[in-house]
Amino acid sequence: MATYRMRLSCADEMLLLNGCPGVIGLAAVFAGEQPDVAQVRARVAERWTGLERMNCVLDRSPGNAGTVRPGRVRWAVPGPFDPAVHVTVASNKLDDLWAQSVDRPLVGGVPPWRLFVVPDAAHGGDFALALVAQHVLLDGRSLATLMRLLMDSPVQARESGRSAPLSRTGLRAAGRELRVMAAAGQALPMRSPEQTYASVAVSELPAHTVRSARRQPSDGRGATLNELLVGAVAGALRAQYGPVRRWRQRDEPVYTAVPCDLRTRSNPRELGNTLTVVRVPLPVDVEGPVARLRACQAAMATVPDRAAVHATVLFPAAEAARRTGPWVTRLLADRGRNSCFAATATTAMKWPGGSSTFQDRRLVRTVGLPPLQHPGTVSFALAQAADAFTLTAVCNLRPNDARRLADAVVTEFETWARTATPSV
């Protein structure tokens, strides 16, 4: 395969320039005997070699070794990846692999992804396949698509419920969205950026707890998994840090970044970064778990239309502007560098395509690894595979804050479950 180069998308470039380690992951945990690594490599070669994105490396222009300049970095495809390099056996448990991976960017002149066979996965399984990648190469939906392609009966990822992100467009809508994205916010309380640490925690949520929590509010339509996660994060922050006004004696809210998949029915399996981030205020100052959930539902109801504005107005405008002024991407990335932009990130993801097996080993659960963000931030990923729900928290705060915050999120789910109206 001859080497050729491609321009990075606006989303790729912003992720490249955001100053974070940018490592994300998805693990599929299975019950059964661990497969031989050679068998895994053979299936990876069979299913992934023909995918252009999996063969891409970042190519920095000559003379640009010390810094990354917008518009100068390209994707290069020098040839197919080597399964022996990219697929290896992990030397420790899944939780340890996540902790070791989250702040260590993948480098080395080969496509920035690795697949690990994890012998002791825990979390109800016997082994796991764990895909780790640089976010600049793949988004979370891409990770799920790739892992689904490795299964015994690969199927297309479930199509988006919308035909195209066109439900709200125009200059007025774009202006409103820009004002929201530029509004002042607060980071989580911390001593100083030099005294923050990366920490990762994984928690399992019982299916009956999630099912009961979904019946909240009792006089409403019930709650989606995304709404529950955002509401639980708001409650966890209040439990750990108190009302927002106590943090820095300011009136600015605390925001969460909600990733939104922009794929449509025409490209449900597209690899790369086909997403945007919508900034949503967290109702930390609202008293009561159910009241916070109602506030989150109201805020989250606006997200699809706001994401449509990104897709149809803001992204095309940014792409056009950066072709004449590459500084545009750096300006946008610099805005996202500030931990006051989004103190948290919240992602809920469901395993596509129903139940799965890998070489006749049954899938037990999936475990996400959200990216480590700037000091004063925490990222949450809630993964669902059938009736297994798994929460991962990634903090850049005090040591072990990931465990404290993950436990607080689980407590919010348990509180909703206890007070939910019993199903008939």
Coordinates of C-alpha atoms in Angstrom, one line a residue, residues 245-414:
R245 CA -21.9 29.1 45.2
R246 CA -19.7 27.9 48.1
W247 CA -16.9 26.8 45.7
R248 CA -15.6 30.2 44.8
Q249 CA -18.3 32.6 46.0
R250 CA -19.4 33.1 42.4
D251 CA -22.7 32.8 40.6
E252 CA -21.4 31.0 37.5
P253 CA -22.8 27.4 37.1
V254 CA -20.9 24.3 36.7
Y255 CA -21.2 22.6 33.3
T256 CA -20.9 19.1 31.9
A257 CA -19.9 18.3 28.4
V258 CA -22.3 15.9 26.7
P259 CA -20.8 14.2 23.6
C260 CA -23.4 13.8 20.8
D261 CA -23.0 11.4 17.9
L262 CA -23.6 13.1 14.6
R263 CA -23.9 9.9 12.5
T264 CA -27.0 9.4 10.5
R265 CA -28.7 6.5 8.8
S266 CA -26.4 7.0 5.9
N267 CA -23.2 6.5 7.9
P268 CA -24.0 4.5 11.1
R269 CA -20.6 2.7 11.1
E270 CA -18.3 5.6 10.1
L271 CA -15.0 5.5 12.0
G272 CA -13.3 8.6 13.2
N273 CA -14.6 11.6 15.2
T274 CA -18.2 12.2 14.0
L275 CA -19.3 13.9 17.1
T276 CA -19.8 17.2 18.9
V277 CA -19.9 18.3 22.5
V278 CA -22.9 20.2 24.0
R279 CA -22.4 22.1 27.2
V280 CA -25.1 21.6 29.7
P281 CA -25.5 23.3 33.2
L282 CA -25.6 20.9 36.1
P283 CA -28.3 21.6 38.7
V284 CA -25.9 21.1 41.7
D285 CA -27.7 23.8 43.7
V286 CA -31.1 22.2 43.4
E287 CA -32.1 20.3 46.5
G288 CA -33.4 16.8 46.3
P289 CA -32.4 14.0 43.8
V290 CA -35.8 13.9 42.0
A291 CA -35.8 17.7 41.6
R292 CA -32.3 17.6 40.2
L293 CA -33.3 14.9 37.8
R294 CA -36.3 17.0 36.6
A295 CA -33.9 19.9 36.0
C296 CA -31.5 17.7 34.1
Q297 CA -34.4 16.3 31.9
A298 CA -35.3 19.9 31.0
A299 CA -31.7 20.8 30.1
M300 CA -31.1 17.5 28.2
A301 CA -34.3 18.0 26.1
T302 CA -32.5 20.8 24.3
V303 CA -29.4 18.8 23.4
P304 CA -30.5 17.2 20.1
D305 CA -31.5 20.5 18.6
R306 CA -28.3 22.1 19.9
A307 CA -26.2 19.3 18.4
A308 CA -28.0 19.9 15.1
V309 CA -26.9 23.5 15.1
H310 CA -23.3 22.3 15.6
A311 CA -23.6 19.9 12.7
T312 CA -25.4 22.1 10.2
V313 CA -24.1 25.6 11.0
L314 CA -21.1 25.8 13.4
F315 CA -19.0 23.0 12.1
P316 CA -19.4 24.0 8.4
A317 CA -18.5 27.6 9.4
A318 CA -15.4 26.4 11.3
E319 CA -14.3 24.2 8.5
A320 CA -14.6 27.1 6.0
A321 CA -12.8 29.5 8.3
R322 CA -9.8 27.2 9.0
R323 CA -9.1 26.7 5.4
T324 CA -8.2 30.4 5.2
G325 CA -7.1 30.8 8.8
P326 CA -5.8 27.7 10.6
W327 CA -5.7 29.7 13.8
V328 CA -9.5 29.1 14.1
T329 CA -9.0 25.5 15.3
R330 CA -6.4 26.6 17.9
L331 CA -8.8 29.3 19.1
L332 CA -11.6 26.8 19.6
A333 CA -9.3 24.3 21.2
D334 CA -7.9 26.9 23.6
R335 CA -11.5 27.6 24.8
G336 CA -12.0 23.9 25.6
R337 CA -8.6 23.8 27.5
N338 CA -10.1 25.8 30.4
S339 CA -11.6 23.5 33.1
C340 CA -14.3 26.2 33.7
F341 CA -15.6 25.2 30.2
A342 CA -16.8 21.8 31.5
A343 CA -16.0 20.6 34.9
T344 CA -17.3 17.2 34.0
A345 CA -18.0 15.1 30.9
T346 CA -20.9 12.6 30.9
T347 CA -21.3 9.8 28.3
A348 CA -23.9 7.0 28.3
M349 CA -23.3 4.2 25.8
K350 CA -25.1 1.1 24.9
W351 CA -23.6 -2.0 23.3
P352 CA -24.8 -2.1 19.7
G353 CA -26.5 -5.1 18.1
G354 CA -27.8 -7.1 21.1
S355 CA -26.1 -10.1 22.7
S356 CA -22.7 -11.2 21.4
T357 CA -20.1 -13.9 21.6
F358 CA -16.4 -14.0 20.7
Q359 CA -15.3 -17.5 19.6
D360 CA -18.4 -18.8 21.5
R361 CA -17.5 -16.9 24.7
R362 CA -20.4 -15.0 25.9
L363 CA -20.2 -11.2 26.4
V364 CA -20.9 -10.3 30.1
R365 CA -20.5 -6.6 30.2
T366 CA -18.7 -3.6 28.6
V367 CA -16.4 -1.1 30.5
G368 CA -15.6 2.3 29.1
L369 CA -12.5 4.5 29.6
P370 CA -13.4 8.1 29.1
P371 CA -10.5 10.6 28.5
L372 CA -8.6 12.4 31.2
Q373 CA -9.3 16.1 31.0
H374 CA -7.6 19.2 32.5
P375 CA -7.0 19.7 36.2
G376 CA -10.2 20.3 38.1
T377 CA -12.3 17.9 35.9
V378 CA -13.8 14.4 36.0
S379 CA -15.2 12.3 33.2
F380 CA -17.9 9.7 33.6
A381 CA -18.9 6.9 31.2
L382 CA -21.9 4.6 31.9
A383 CA -21.8 1.5 29.6
Q384 CA -24.7 -0.8 29.1
A385 CA -24.5 -4.3 27.7
A386 CA -27.9 -6.1 28.0
D387 CA -28.6 -6.0 31.8
A388 CA -25.1 -5.1 32.9
F389 CA -24.4 -1.5 33.7
T390 CA -20.8 -0.3 34.4
L391 CA -19.7 3.2 35.5
T392 CA -16.2 4.4 35.0
A393 CA -15.0 7.7 36.5
V394 CA -11.7 9.4 35.4
C395 CA -10.5 12.3 37.6
N396 CA -7.8 14.9 37.4
L397 CA -8.3 16.0 41.0
R398 CA -7.1 14.7 44.4
P399 CA -5.8 11.1 44.8
N400 CA -8.7 8.6 44.8
D401 CA -11.3 11.2 44.0
A402 CA -12.5 8.9 41.2
R403 CA -13.6 6.3 43.7
R404 CA -15.3 8.9 45.9
L405 CA -17.2 10.4 43.0
A406 CA -18.1 7.1 41.4
D407 CA -19.5 5.9 44.8
A408 CA -21.5 9.1 45.1
V409 CA -23.0 8.6 41.6
V410 CA -24.0 5.1 42.5
T411 CA -25.6 6.4 45.7
E412 CA -27.8 8.8 43.6
F413 CA -29.0 5.8 41.5
E414 CA -29.8 3.9 44.7

